Amino acid sequence: MTILEFVNINLKTDFKDDNELPFKLTKKTFKKGDVLTSYGQIERSAYFLISGLIEITVLKDIDEKIIEFFLPGCFFFSYTSFLSQQPSDVQVSALSDCDVEVIDYVELQKAYKTSLVANQIGRLATESIFIISTKREKDFLTKSAQERYDELLSKRPDLIRLVPVNKIAKYLGIHPESLSRLRKNLFS
Amino acid sequence: MTILEFVNINLKTDFKDDNELPFKLTKKTFKKGDVLTSYGQIERSAYFLISGLIEITVLKDIDEKIIEFFLPGCFFFSYTSFLSQQPSDVQVSALSDCDVEVIDYVELQKAYKTSLVANQIGRLATESIFIISTKREKDFLTKSAQERYDELLSKRPDLIRLVPVNKIAKYLGIHPESLSRLRKNLFS
């Protein structure tokens, strides 16, 4: 999916090409392992993932924690840094080769001033990232590791298929050995 | 602060009264202890807090965890339930007598279809709730209880002043006795 398709589906518009969108887009590709936004960098881009797999991490001392994975069809970026234009406390990296579309910060802010469609897209994108992020927070507070793994398996099976096991464990906040046990419980 | 003032400040508009806003507002008051949205209820209202103190909680078995407190000057509601119109997994309650303004769900969705201002407000409100919520999640992953308490004290001193100690402890995810220790460390 592209931003054009995302907009047409979500806003029920019928835009024929990118020139009808209220902001300029550029296309970029990243290689597996590339860092799109590093710790301390100010986020200038809102990315939309066309293909590939993205990881967002945060640092505790030298220990890296995984906050979120993104699969194609959604916006992703160092959100707080983008909004505040302060240095990012998260890192955005490509877990596989990725095709993305990019909206520049200044370009987007300009569009927000006058464009209904730009604000509708911005609102929808923020709403959907927010729902994912608060769900994760509530799950950490209320569910066991087993429950969180089971739910990931049923609700986001693509993640389990595409993301290396050690990263799934990090995302769930458990040791890789514990994850192996959870997987055994499930299939025994 | 009222929604009218919030809009004029954030969008640099100059609306003179509520009738110029793109949606209808109603005013309500709640008493200390009132539940605005209960577990399992579908959220039909976007609330703006004029005065008072709000708590949002989630249940783990019979144990209640505090997700967020809201002080005057911001929007609050069972966000995921409001957006999805599915039963709420959180509860919204008044920790003190509260004055609020209310925007009805249907009314807001209607405004979102055509109004630039409604979408700008919706986007800004979502962005600010999102920043608070992801900050809390990142803090849980990367900071000790002491660091989280110190930061609360420096960044949101009003909370420490207004919220009972046992609730601050719940919010930080620690035992009230541990919080007493942190407070002692700080003042020793």
Short mmCIF file of C-alpha atoms in Angstrom, two decimals, chain B residues 2-9 11-23 115-118 120-121:
data_model
loop_
_atom_site.label_atom_id
_atom_site.label_comp_id
_atom_site.label_asym_id
_atom_site.label_seq_id
_atom_site.Cartn_x
_atom_site.Cartn_y
_atom_site.Cartn_z
CA THR B 2 -11.93 25.90 28.18
CA ILE B 3 -11.98 24.24 24.76
CA LEU B 4 -12.51 27.68 23.21
CA GLU B 5 -9.35 28.98 24.88
CA PHE B 6 -7.44 25.76 24.02
CA VAL B 7 -8.37 26.19 20.35
CA ASN B 8 -7.54 29.91 20.23
CA ILE B 9 -4.12 29.31 21.82
CA LEU B 11 -4.59 27.18 16.42
CA LYS B 12 -3.98 30.92 16.81
CA THR B 13 -7.66 31.52 16.02
CA ASP B 14 -9.78 34.28 17.47
CA PHE B 15 -13.14 32.61 18.12
CA LYS B 16 -15.32 34.74 20.38
CA ASP B 17 -17.69 32.11 21.70
CA ASP B 18 -18.51 28.38 21.57
CA ASN B 19 -20.93 28.85 18.66
CA GLU B 20 -17.98 29.52 16.39
CA LEU B 21 -16.49 26.10 17.16
CA PRO B 22 -17.16 23.36 14.58
CA PHE B 23 -18.99 21.13 17.09
CA SER B 115 -14.12 20.99 9.21
CA LEU B 116 -10.44 21.92 9.02
CA VAL B 117 -10.53 23.27 12.58
CA ALA B 118 -12.16 20.11 14.00
CA GLN B 120 -6.69 20.32 13.63
CA ILE B 121 -8.05 20.09 17.19
#
